[in-house]
Short mmCIF file of C-alpha atoms and ligand atoms in Angstrom, two decimals:
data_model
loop_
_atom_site.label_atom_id
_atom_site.label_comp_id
_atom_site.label_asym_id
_atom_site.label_seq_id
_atom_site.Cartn_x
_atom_site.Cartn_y
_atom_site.Cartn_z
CA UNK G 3 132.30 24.80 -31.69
CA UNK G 4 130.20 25.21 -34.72
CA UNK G 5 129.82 21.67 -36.88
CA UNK G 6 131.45 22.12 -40.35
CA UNK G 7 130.56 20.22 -43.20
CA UNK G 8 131.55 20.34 -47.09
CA UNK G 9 131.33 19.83 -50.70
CA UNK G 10 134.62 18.46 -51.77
CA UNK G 11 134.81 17.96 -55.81
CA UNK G 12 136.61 19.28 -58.44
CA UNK G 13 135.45 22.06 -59.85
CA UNK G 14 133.26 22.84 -56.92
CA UNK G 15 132.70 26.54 -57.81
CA UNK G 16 128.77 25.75 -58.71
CA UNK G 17 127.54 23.67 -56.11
CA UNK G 18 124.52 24.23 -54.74
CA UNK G 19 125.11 21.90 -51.71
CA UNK G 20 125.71 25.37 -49.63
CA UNK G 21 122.58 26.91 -50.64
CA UNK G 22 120.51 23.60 -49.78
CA UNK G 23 122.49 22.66 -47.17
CA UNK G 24 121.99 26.60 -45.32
CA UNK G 25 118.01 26.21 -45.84
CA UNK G 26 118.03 23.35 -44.27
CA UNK G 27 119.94 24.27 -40.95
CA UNK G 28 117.88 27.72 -41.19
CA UNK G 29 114.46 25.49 -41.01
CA UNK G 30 115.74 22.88 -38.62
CA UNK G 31 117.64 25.54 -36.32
CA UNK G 32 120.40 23.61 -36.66
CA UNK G 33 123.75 25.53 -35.87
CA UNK G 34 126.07 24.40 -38.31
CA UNK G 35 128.46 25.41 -41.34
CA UNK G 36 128.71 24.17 -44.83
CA UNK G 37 131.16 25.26 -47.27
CA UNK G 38 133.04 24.32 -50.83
CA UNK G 39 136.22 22.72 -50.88
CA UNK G 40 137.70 22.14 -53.79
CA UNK G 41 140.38 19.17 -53.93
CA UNK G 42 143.44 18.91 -56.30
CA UNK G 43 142.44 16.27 -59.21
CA UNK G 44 144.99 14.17 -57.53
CA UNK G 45 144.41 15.37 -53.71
CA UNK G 46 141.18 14.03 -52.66
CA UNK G 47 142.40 11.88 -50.03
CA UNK G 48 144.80 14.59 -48.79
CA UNK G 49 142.20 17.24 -48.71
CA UNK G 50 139.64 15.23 -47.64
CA UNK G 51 141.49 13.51 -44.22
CA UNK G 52 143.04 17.35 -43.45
CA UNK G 53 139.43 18.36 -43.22
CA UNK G 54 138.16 15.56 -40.82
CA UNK G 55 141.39 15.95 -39.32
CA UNK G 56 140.87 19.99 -38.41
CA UNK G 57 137.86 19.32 -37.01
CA UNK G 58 135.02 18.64 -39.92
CA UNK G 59 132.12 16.68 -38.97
CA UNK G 60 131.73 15.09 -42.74
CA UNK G 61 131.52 16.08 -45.99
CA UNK G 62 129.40 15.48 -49.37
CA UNK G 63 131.87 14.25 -52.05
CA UNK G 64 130.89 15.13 -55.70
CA UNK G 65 132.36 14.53 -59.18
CA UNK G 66 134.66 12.97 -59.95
CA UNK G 67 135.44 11.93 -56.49
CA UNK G 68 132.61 9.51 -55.65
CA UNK G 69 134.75 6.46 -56.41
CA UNK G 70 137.54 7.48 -54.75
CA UNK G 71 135.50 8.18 -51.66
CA UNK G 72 134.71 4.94 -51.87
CA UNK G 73 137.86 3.43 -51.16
CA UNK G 74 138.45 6.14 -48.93
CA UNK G 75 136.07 4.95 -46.09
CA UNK G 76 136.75 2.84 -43.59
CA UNK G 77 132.92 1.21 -43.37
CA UNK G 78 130.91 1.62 -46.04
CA UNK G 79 126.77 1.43 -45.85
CA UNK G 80 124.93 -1.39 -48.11
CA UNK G 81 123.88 0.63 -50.38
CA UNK G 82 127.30 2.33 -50.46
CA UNK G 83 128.67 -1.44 -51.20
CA UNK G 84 125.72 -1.47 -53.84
CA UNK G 85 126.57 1.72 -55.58
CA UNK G 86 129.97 1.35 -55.68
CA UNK G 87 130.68 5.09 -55.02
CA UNK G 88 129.78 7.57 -51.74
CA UNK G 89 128.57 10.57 -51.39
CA UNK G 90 128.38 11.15 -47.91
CA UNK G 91 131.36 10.82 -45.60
CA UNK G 92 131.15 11.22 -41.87
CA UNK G 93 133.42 9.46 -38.31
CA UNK G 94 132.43 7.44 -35.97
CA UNK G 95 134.50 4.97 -33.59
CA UNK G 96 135.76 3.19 -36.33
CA UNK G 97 136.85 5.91 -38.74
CA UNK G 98 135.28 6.98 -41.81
CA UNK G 99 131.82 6.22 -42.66
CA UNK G 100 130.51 5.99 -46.33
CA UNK G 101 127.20 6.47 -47.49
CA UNK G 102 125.28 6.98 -50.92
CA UNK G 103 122.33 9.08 -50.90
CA UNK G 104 121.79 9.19 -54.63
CA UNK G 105 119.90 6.70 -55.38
CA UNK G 106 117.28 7.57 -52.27
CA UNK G 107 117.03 10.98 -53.49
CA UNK G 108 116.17 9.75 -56.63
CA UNK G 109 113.39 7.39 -55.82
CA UNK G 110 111.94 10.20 -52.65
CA UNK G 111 111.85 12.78 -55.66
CA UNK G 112 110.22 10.00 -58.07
CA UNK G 113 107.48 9.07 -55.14
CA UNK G 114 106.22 12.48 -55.29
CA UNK G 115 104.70 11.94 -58.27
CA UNK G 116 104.42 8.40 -59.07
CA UNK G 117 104.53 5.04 -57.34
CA UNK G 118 107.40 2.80 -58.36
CA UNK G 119 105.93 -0.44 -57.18
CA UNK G 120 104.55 -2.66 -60.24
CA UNK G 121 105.90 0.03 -63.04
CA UNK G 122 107.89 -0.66 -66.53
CA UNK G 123 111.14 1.26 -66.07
CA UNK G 124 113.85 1.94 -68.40
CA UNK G 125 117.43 3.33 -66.79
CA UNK G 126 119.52 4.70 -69.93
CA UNK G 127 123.21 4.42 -69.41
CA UNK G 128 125.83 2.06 -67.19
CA UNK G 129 127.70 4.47 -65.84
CA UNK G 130 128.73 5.65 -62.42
CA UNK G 131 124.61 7.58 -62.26
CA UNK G 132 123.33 4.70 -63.25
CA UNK G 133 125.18 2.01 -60.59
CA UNK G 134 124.47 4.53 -57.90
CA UNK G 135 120.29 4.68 -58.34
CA UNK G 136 120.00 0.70 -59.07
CA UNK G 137 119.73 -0.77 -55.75
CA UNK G 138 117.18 1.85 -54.08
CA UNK G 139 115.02 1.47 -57.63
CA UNK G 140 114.93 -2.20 -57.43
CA UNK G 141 114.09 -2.12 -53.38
CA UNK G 142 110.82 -0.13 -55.15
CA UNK G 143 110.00 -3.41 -56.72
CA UNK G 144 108.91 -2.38 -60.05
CA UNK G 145 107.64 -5.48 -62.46
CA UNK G 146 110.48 -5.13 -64.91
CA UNK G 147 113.61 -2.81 -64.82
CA UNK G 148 116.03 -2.71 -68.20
CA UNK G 149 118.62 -0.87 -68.78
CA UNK G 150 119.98 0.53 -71.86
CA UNK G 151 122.98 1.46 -72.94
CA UNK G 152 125.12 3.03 -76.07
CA UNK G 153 127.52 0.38 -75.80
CA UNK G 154 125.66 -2.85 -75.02
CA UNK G 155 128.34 -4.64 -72.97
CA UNK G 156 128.16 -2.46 -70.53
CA UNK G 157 124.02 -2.47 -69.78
CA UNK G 158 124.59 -6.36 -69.45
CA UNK G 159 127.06 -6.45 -67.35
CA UNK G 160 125.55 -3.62 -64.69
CA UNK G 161 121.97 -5.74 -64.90
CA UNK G 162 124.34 -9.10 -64.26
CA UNK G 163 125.71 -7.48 -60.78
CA UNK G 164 121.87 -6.91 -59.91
CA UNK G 165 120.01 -9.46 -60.96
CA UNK G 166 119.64 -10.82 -56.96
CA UNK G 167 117.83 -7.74 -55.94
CA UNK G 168 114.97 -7.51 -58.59
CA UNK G 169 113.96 -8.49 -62.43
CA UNK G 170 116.84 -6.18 -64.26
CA UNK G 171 118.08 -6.90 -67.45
CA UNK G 172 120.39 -5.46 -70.03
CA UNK G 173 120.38 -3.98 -73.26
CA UNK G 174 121.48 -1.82 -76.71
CA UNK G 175 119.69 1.31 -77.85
CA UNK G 176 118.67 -0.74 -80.82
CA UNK G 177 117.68 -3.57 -79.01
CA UNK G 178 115.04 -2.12 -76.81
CA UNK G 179 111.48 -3.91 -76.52
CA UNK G 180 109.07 -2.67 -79.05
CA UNK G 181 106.63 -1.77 -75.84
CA UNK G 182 106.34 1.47 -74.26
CA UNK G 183 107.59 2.18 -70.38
CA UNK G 184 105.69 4.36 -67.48
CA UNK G 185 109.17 5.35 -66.19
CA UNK G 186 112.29 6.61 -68.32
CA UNK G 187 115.16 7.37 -66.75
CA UNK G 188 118.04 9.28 -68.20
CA UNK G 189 121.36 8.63 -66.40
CA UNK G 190 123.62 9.50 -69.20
CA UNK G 191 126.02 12.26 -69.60
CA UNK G 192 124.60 12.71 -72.75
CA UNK G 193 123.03 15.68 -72.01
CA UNK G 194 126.03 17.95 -70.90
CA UNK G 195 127.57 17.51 -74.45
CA UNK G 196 123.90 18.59 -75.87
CA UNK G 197 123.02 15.01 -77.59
CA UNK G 198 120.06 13.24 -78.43
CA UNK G 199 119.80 9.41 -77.65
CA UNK G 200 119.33 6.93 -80.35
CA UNK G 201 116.05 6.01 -78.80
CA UNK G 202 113.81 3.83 -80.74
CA UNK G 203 110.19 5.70 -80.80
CA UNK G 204 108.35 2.92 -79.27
CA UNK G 205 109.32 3.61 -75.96
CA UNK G 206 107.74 6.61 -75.16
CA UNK G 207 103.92 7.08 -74.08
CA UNK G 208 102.26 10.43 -73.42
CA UNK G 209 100.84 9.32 -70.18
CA UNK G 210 104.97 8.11 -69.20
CA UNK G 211 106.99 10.07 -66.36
CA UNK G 212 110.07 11.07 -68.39
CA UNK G 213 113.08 12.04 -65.68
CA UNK G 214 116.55 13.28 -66.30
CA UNK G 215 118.94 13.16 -63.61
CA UNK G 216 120.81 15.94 -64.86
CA UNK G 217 119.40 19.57 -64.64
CA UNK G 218 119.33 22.96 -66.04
CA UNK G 219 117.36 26.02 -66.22
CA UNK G 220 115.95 25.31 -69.81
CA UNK G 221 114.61 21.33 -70.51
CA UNK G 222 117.62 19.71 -70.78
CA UNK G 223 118.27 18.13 -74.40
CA UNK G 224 116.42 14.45 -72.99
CA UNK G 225 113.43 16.43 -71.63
CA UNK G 226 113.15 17.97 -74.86
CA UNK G 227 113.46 15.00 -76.69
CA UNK G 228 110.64 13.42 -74.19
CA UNK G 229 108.74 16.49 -75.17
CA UNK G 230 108.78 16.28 -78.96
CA UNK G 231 107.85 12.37 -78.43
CA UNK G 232 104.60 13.41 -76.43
CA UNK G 233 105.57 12.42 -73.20
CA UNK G 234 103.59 14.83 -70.93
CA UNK G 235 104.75 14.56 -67.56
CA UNK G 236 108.51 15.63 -67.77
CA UNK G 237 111.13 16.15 -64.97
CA UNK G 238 114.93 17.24 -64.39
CA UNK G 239 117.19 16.14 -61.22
CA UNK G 240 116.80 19.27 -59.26
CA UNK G 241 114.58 17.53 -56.99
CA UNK G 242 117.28 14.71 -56.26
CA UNK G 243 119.75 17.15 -56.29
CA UNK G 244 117.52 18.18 -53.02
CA UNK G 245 116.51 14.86 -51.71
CA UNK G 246 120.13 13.45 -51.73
CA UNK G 247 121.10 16.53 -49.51
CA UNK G 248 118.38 15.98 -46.59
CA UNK G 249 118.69 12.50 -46.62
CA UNK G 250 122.78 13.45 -46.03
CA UNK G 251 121.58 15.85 -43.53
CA UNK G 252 119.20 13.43 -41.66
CA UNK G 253 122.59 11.23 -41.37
CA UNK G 254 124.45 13.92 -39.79
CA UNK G 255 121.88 15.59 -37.81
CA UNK G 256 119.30 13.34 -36.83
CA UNK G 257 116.30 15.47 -38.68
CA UNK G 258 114.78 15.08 -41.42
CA UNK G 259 114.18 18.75 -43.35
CA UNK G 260 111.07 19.48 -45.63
CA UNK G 261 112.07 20.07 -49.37
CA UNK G 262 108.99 21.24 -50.99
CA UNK G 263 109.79 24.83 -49.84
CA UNK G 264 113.50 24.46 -50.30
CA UNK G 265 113.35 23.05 -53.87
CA UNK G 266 110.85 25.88 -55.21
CA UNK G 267 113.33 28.43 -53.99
CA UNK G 268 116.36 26.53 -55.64
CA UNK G 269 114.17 26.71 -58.66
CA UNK G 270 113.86 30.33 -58.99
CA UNK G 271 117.71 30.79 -58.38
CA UNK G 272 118.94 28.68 -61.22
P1 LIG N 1 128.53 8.97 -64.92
O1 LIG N 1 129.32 8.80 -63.67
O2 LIG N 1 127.93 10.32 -65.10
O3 LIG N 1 127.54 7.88 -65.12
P2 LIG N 1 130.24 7.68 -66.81
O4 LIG N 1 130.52 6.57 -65.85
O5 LIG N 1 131.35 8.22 -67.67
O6 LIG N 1 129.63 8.92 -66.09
O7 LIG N 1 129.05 7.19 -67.78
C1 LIG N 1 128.51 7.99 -68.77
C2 LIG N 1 127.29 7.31 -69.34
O8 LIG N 1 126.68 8.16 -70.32
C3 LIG N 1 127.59 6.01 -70.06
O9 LIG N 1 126.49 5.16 -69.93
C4 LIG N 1 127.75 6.49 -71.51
O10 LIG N 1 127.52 5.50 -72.49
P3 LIG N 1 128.74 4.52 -72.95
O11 LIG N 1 128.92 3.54 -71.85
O12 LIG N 1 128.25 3.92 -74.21
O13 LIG N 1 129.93 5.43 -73.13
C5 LIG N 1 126.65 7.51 -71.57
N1 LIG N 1 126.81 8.51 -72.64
C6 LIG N 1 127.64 9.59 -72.64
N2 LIG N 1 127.48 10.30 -73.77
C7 LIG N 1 126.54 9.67 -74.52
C8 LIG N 1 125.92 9.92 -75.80
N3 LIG N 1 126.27 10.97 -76.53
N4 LIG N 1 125.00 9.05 -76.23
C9 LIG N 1 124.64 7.99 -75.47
N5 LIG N 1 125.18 7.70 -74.26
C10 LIG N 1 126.11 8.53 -73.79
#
């Protein structure tokens, strides 16, 4: 029988798992299929165990279903533990396995155009994007990593969780160092309801990478903002988007797919 694998989240209509997922199995000759399922706001677990249960080999959890995936699985990977969410799910012997492949999508998309080893980073917001990317961004051992947040509390408390892997600390908007960094990182929500951050100017620099985790067809509103502070090299999180899905495919299938290809095409279909 044919492996079957989905998206479960809530709404699910727009995913482009599918898409990436079907490129992939085309260029690998893999022989599977990969569909949307959309769970009940209350009915992940339901829908998610009926699946595995029928048959299903794993599934990609999205929002707002990452936490509850979480304490869904029976083993969880370290950097599952670390992000506090999953976004892989897959059985073995023991029952459920979860797995985060966010924040390794982000740093395989950011290594194709910078090295993160040595650099001044900035991660705006604590939330569940943030948590998810820390660990695999500190692993990159960068010389300083701060976070910022709108409400302060929370940017110090995320940096407090992490301060064993790597030099992280926490901060305000307002409170920012008055120093540029080569690396800023939006992991808001900010840009869905079209808002600006209350970024102080001094953080930008023209040479910086500027990268939003979110992504649309237009710059998203932070890309923009990047833009109008001079910051040349600008990208969106199509490119993790990607990189989260082969690195969920490698776990299921053993290969590794190429992106480049797969990426350009996703581009053009936006
Ligand atoms: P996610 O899982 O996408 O991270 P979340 O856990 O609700 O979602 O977190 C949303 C993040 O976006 C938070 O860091 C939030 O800041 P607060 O903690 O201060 O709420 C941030 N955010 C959302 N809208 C924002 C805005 N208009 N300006 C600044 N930060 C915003």
């Amino acid at each position: 029988m044919t492996d079957r694998y989905v998206v479960i989240g809530n709404p699910v209509a727009h995913s482009k798992s599918p898409l990436i997922h079907a490129a992939f199995a085309t260029q690998t000759q893999q022989k599977i299929v990969y569909e949307r399922l959309e769970a009940p706001i209350d009915g992940f677990i339901d829908s998610t165990a009926e699946f595995l249960a029928m048959g299903g080999s794993g599934c990609n959890v999205t929002v707002p279903f990452k936490e509850e995936a979480f304490r869904f699985a029976n083993t969880l990977t370290e950097r599952a533990e670390l992000a506090g969410a999953v976004n892989t799910l897959w059985l073995d012997d023991e029952g459920v396995v979860g797995d985060n492949t966010d924040g390794a999508g982000l740093v395989r998309d950011l290594q194709r155009h910078i090295k993160l080893a040595g650099l001044r980073i900035l991660l705006l917001g604590a939330g569940g994007a943030a948590r998810g990317v820390l660990g695999p961004l500190l692993a990159e051992k960068p010389a300083q990593l701060v976070i910022a947040n709108r409400s302060t509390d929370k940017a110090i408390a995320l940096a407090k969780q992490f301060t064993k892997l790597g030099p992280v600390t926490g901060c305000g908007f307002a409170e920012l160092p008055n120093q540029p960094f080569d690396l800023i990182i939006n992991a808001t929500s900010a840009s869905l309801a079209g808002e600006a951050l209350a970024l102080p100017a001094s953080i930008w620099q023209a040479d910086g990478l500027a990268y939003d985790m979110m992504y649309s067809k237009a710059e998203t509103p932070f890309l923009l903002q990047a833009n109008a502070a001079g910051v040349r090299r600008r990208l969106d999180g199509l490119g993790m988007l990607v990189e989260q899905a082969a690195e969920a495919f490698f776990l299921w299938r053993g290969v590794r797919p190429e992106t480049e290809a797969v990426l350009a095409d996703l581009r053009t279909k936006l």
